[in-house]
mmCIF file of C-alpha atoms in Angstrom:
data_model
loop_
_atom_site.group_PDB
_atom_site.id
_atom_site.type_symbol
_atom_site.label_atom_id
_atom_site.label_comp_id
_atom_site.label_asym_id
_atom_site.label_seq_id
_atom_site.Cartn_x
_atom_site.Cartn_y
_atom_site.Cartn_z
ATOM 1 C CA MET L 14 220.356 121.734 142.086
ATOM 2 C CA THR L 15 222.255 121.804 145.387
ATOM 3 C CA SER L 16 223.593 125.170 146.983
ATOM 4 C CA PRO L 17 227.213 125.079 147.552
ATOM 5 C CA PRO L 18 228.346 124.371 150.926
ATOM 6 C CA SER L 19 228.397 127.438 153.297
ATOM 7 C CA ALA L 20 231.626 128.841 154.611
ATOM 8 C CA THR L 21 230.325 129.375 158.041
ATOM 9 C CA PRO L 22 230.962 126.028 159.708
ATOM 10 C CA LEU L 23 234.468 125.991 158.386
ATOM 11 C CA THR L 24 234.987 129.446 159.666
ATOM 12 C CA LEU L 25 233.569 128.403 163.022
ATOM 13 C CA ARG L 26 235.927 125.369 163.212
ATOM 14 C CA LEU L 27 238.790 127.515 162.516
ATOM 15 C CA ILE L 28 237.976 130.185 164.956
ATOM 16 C CA PHE L 29 237.409 127.261 167.542
ATOM 17 C CA TRP L 30 240.745 125.688 166.885
ATOM 18 C CA VAL L 31 242.693 128.922 166.934
ATOM 19 C CA SER L 32 241.182 129.960 170.139
ATOM 20 C CA LEU L 33 241.781 126.536 171.968
ATOM 21 C CA ALA L 34 245.400 126.887 170.700
ATOM 22 C CA LEU L 35 245.919 130.210 172.072
ATOM 23 C CA GLY L 36 244.366 129.452 175.281
ATOM 24 C CA LEU L 37 246.306 126.380 175.700
ATOM 25 C CA ALA L 38 249.587 128.304 174.889
ATOM 26 C CA PHE L 39 248.668 130.890 177.524
ATOM 27 C CA ALA L 40 247.713 128.327 180.125
ATOM 28 C CA ALA L 41 251.184 126.542 179.429
ATOM 29 C CA ASP L 42 253.097 129.476 179.747
ATOM 30 C CA ALA L 43 251.383 130.450 183.206
ATOM 31 C CA ALA L 44 251.978 127.109 184.559
ATOM 32 C CA TRP L 45 255.662 127.204 183.382
ATOM 33 C CA ARG L 46 256.012 130.407 185.126
ATOM 34 C CA ILE L 47 254.385 129.431 188.286
ATOM 35 C CA LEU L 48 256.255 125.966 188.402
ATOM 36 C CA ASN L 49 259.695 127.719 187.798
ATOM 37 C CA ASP L 50 259.087 130.432 189.981
ATOM 38 C CA ASP L 51 261.756 130.299 192.777
ATOM 39 C CA GLY L 52 260.109 133.214 194.819
ATOM 40 C CA ARG L 53 263.070 135.753 194.744
ATOM 41 C CA ARG L 54 261.672 138.645 193.005
ATOM 42 C CA PRO L 55 263.462 141.762 193.818
ATOM 43 C CA VAL L 56 262.108 144.497 195.624
ATOM 44 C CA GLU L 57 261.478 147.497 193.583
ATOM 45 C CA ASP L 58 261.305 151.206 194.266
ATOM 46 C CA TRP L 59 257.877 152.033 193.206
ATOM 47 C CA MET L 60 256.649 149.560 195.984
ATOM 48 C CA SER L 61 254.995 150.968 199.166
ATOM 49 C CA PRO L 62 256.153 149.759 202.573
ATOM 50 C CA ARG L 63 252.636 147.983 202.912
ATOM 51 C CA HIS L 64 253.327 146.270 199.655
ATOM 52 C CA VAL L 65 256.895 145.113 200.731
ATOM 53 C CA MET L 66 255.225 143.985 204.160
ATOM 54 C CA ALA L 67 252.619 141.872 202.424
ATOM 55 C CA VAL L 68 254.736 140.141 199.505
ATOM 56 C CA PHE L 69 258.041 140.044 200.971
ATOM 57 C CA HIS L 70 256.989 139.484 204.666
ATOM 58 C CA VAL L 71 259.678 142.094 205.982
ATOM 59 C CA PRO L 72 258.469 142.963 209.638
ATOM 60 C CA GLU L 73 257.095 146.515 210.115
ATOM 61 C CA THR L 74 259.788 147.487 212.467
ATOM 62 C CA ASP L 75 262.610 146.491 210.203
ATOM 63 C CA LEU L 76 261.144 148.760 207.322
ATOM 64 C CA GLY L 77 260.283 151.427 209.841
ATOM 65 C CA ARG L 78 264.086 151.534 210.857
ATOM 66 C CA ILE L 79 265.195 151.596 207.479
ATOM 67 C CA LEU L 80 262.666 154.107 206.068
ATOM 68 C CA GLY L 81 262.171 156.141 209.052
ATOM 69 C CA PHE L 82 258.400 156.116 209.808
ATOM 70 C CA PRO L 83 257.039 155.314 213.378
ATOM 71 C CA PRO L 84 255.578 151.801 214.524
ATOM 72 C CA GLY L 85 252.092 151.364 213.346
ATOM 73 C CA ALA L 86 252.092 154.022 210.810
ATOM 74 C CA PRO L 87 253.510 152.522 207.524
ATOM 75 C CA PRO L 88 253.204 155.360 204.702
ATOM 76 C CA PHE L 89 251.533 154.812 201.253
ATOM 77 C CA ALA L 90 254.417 156.831 199.638
ATOM 78 C CA SER L 91 256.759 154.788 197.344
ATOM 79 C CA ILE L 92 260.085 153.563 198.753
ATOM 80 C CA ARG L 93 261.698 155.945 196.127
ATOM 81 C CA ASP L 94 259.663 158.952 197.660
ATOM 82 C CA LEU L 95 260.438 158.162 201.130
ATOM 83 C CA ALA L 96 264.304 157.605 200.306
ATOM 84 C CA GLN L 97 264.229 160.977 198.596
ATOM 85 C CA ALA L 98 262.401 162.459 201.604
ATOM 86 C CA GLN L 99 265.106 161.236 204.059
ATOM 87 C CA GLY L 100 267.772 162.559 201.556
ATOM 88 C CA ARG L 101 269.090 159.131 201.194
ATOM 89 C CA SER L 102 270.175 157.249 197.912
ATOM 90 C CA VAL L 103 267.401 155.290 196.433
ATOM 91 C CA ALA L 104 270.062 152.519 195.475
ATOM 92 C CA GLU L 105 271.119 152.431 199.211
ATOM 93 C CA VAL L 106 267.787 152.306 200.666
ATOM 94 C CA MET L 107 266.729 149.419 198.297
ATOM 95 C CA ALA L 108 269.834 147.554 199.200
ATOM 96 C CA GLU L 109 268.716 147.559 202.537
ATOM 97 C CA ILE L 110 265.379 146.469 201.957
ATOM 98 C CA GLN L 111 266.386 143.625 199.663
ATOM 99 C CA ALA L 112 268.733 142.314 202.547
ATOM 100 C CA ALA L 113 265.892 142.479 204.812
ATOM 101 C CA ALA L 114 263.453 140.710 202.193
ATOM 102 C CA ASP L 115 266.177 138.151 201.514
ATOM 103 C CA ALA L 116 266.555 137.627 205.366
ATOM 104 C CA HIS L 117 262.710 136.886 205.734
ATOM 105 C CA ALA L 118 262.179 134.876 202.490
ATOM 106 C CA GLY L 119 261.078 131.906 204.262
ATOM 107 C CA ASP L 120 258.736 133.538 206.226
ATOM 108 C CA GLY L 121 254.878 133.898 205.925
ATOM 109 C CA PRO L 122 252.308 131.480 204.225
#
Protein backbone atom coordinates (compact mmCIF):
# COMPACT_ATOMS: atom_id res chain seq x y z
CA MET A 1 0.00 0.00 0.00
CA THR A 2 1.16 3.48 -0.74
CA SER A 3 0.67 6.40 1.57
CA PRO A 4 -1.42 9.36 0.44
CA PRO A 5 0.55 12.29 -0.99
CA SER A 6 1.64 14.85 1.55
CA ALA A 7 0.08 18.30 1.49
CA THR A 8 3.38 19.92 2.43
CA PRO A 9 4.81 20.27 -1.11
CA LEU A 10 1.53 21.78 -2.32
CA THR A 11 1.40 24.17 0.66
CA LEU A 12 5.01 25.22 0.12
CA ARG A 13 4.37 25.86 -3.56
CA LEU A 14 1.31 27.91 -2.75
CA ILE A 15 3.23 29.97 -0.16
CA PHE A 16 6.06 30.50 -2.65
CA TRP A 17 3.75 31.72 -5.44
CA VAL A 18 1.73 34.00 -3.17
CA SER A 19 4.94 35.48 -1.74
CA LEU A 20 6.34 35.99 -5.22
CA ALA A 21 3.14 37.68 -6.40
CA LEU A 22 3.09 40.01 -3.39
CA GLY A 23 6.76 40.85 -3.82
CA LEU A 24 6.26 41.67 -7.50
CA ALA A 25 3.20 43.77 -6.69
CA PHE A 26 5.15 45.81 -4.11
CA ALA A 27 8.09 46.21 -6.51
CA ALA A 28 5.79 47.33 -9.33
CA ASP A 29 4.09 49.85 -7.04
CA ALA A 30 7.44 51.25 -5.88
CA ALA A 31 8.72 51.48 -9.46
CA TRP A 32 5.53 53.25 -10.59
CA ARG A 33 5.80 55.76 -7.75
CA ILE A 34 9.47 56.46 -8.47
CA LEU A 35 9.01 56.83 -12.23
CA ASN A 36 5.94 59.06 -11.90
CA ASP A 37 7.32 61.28 -9.15
CA ASP A 38 7.65 64.85 -10.35
CA GLY A 39 9.59 65.86 -7.25
CA ARG A 40 7.01 68.47 -6.28
CA ARG A 41 6.17 67.35 -2.77
CA PRO A 42 4.80 70.08 -0.54
CA VAL A 43 6.65 71.33 2.49
CA GLU A 44 4.84 70.16 5.65
CA ASP A 45 4.55 72.03 8.93
CA TRP A 46 5.99 69.12 10.95
CA MET A 47 9.34 69.43 9.15
CA SER A 48 12.33 71.09 10.75
CA PRO A 49 14.40 73.76 8.97
CA ARG A 50 17.24 71.24 8.58
CA HIS A 51 14.85 68.82 6.86
CA VAL A 52 13.65 71.54 4.47
CA MET A 53 17.24 72.54 3.68
CA ALA A 54 18.25 68.93 2.96
CA VAL A 55 15.23 67.79 0.97
CA PHE A 56 14.08 70.96 -0.81
CA HIS A 57 17.51 72.65 -1.12
CA VAL A 58 16.27 75.91 0.38
CA PRO A 59 19.29 77.95 1.51
CA GLU A 60 19.74 78.49 5.23
CA THR A 61 19.72 82.25 4.72
CA ASP A 62 16.25 82.13 3.14
CA LEU A 63 14.85 79.94 5.92
CA GLY A 64 16.53 82.08 8.57
CA ARG A 65 14.88 85.17 7.14
CA ILE A 66 11.45 83.49 7.05
CA LEU A 67 11.66 81.72 10.42
CA GLY A 68 13.78 84.26 12.29
CA PHE A 69 16.85 82.27 13.30
CA PRO A 70 20.45 83.50 13.03
CA PRO A 71 22.84 82.18 10.36
CA GLY A 72 24.56 78.94 11.31
CA ALA A 73 21.95 77.98 13.88
CA PRO A 74 18.98 76.23 12.26
CA PRO A 75 16.80 74.95 15.11
CA PHE A 76 15.50 71.40 15.41
CA ALA A 77 11.96 72.59 16.21
CA SER A 78 9.19 72.11 13.65
CA ILE A 79 8.11 74.88 11.32
CA ARG A 80 4.74 74.88 13.12
CA ASP A 81 6.40 75.50 16.49
CA LEU A 82 8.71 78.19 15.11
CA ALA A 83 5.81 80.03 13.46
CA GLN A 84 3.76 79.93 16.65
CA ALA A 85 6.76 81.16 18.66
CA GLN A 86 6.94 84.18 16.34
CA GLY A 87 3.21 84.79 16.71
CA ARG A 88 2.69 84.28 12.98
CA SER A 89 0.14 82.22 11.13
CA VAL A 90 1.42 78.74 10.27
CA ALA A 91 -0.26 79.00 6.85
CA GLU A 92 1.52 82.29 6.14
CA VAL A 93 4.93 80.87 7.07
CA MET A 94 4.24 77.67 5.10
CA ALA A 95 3.36 79.72 2.01
CA GLU A 96 6.65 81.62 2.24
CA ILE A 97 8.67 78.43 2.70
CA GLN A 98 6.85 76.67 -0.15
CA ALA A 99 7.59 79.63 -2.43
CA ALA A 100 11.27 79.41 -1.48
CA ALA A 101 11.25 75.64 -2.09
CA ASP A 102 9.63 76.15 -5.50
CA ALA A 103 12.25 78.77 -6.36
CA HIS A 104 15.04 76.28 -5.59
CA ALA A 105 13.34 73.21 -7.08
CA GLY A 106 16.09 72.63 -9.64
CA ASP A 107 18.93 73.08 -7.17
CA GLY A 108 20.85 70.28 -5.53
CA PRO A 109 21.96 66.86 -6.67
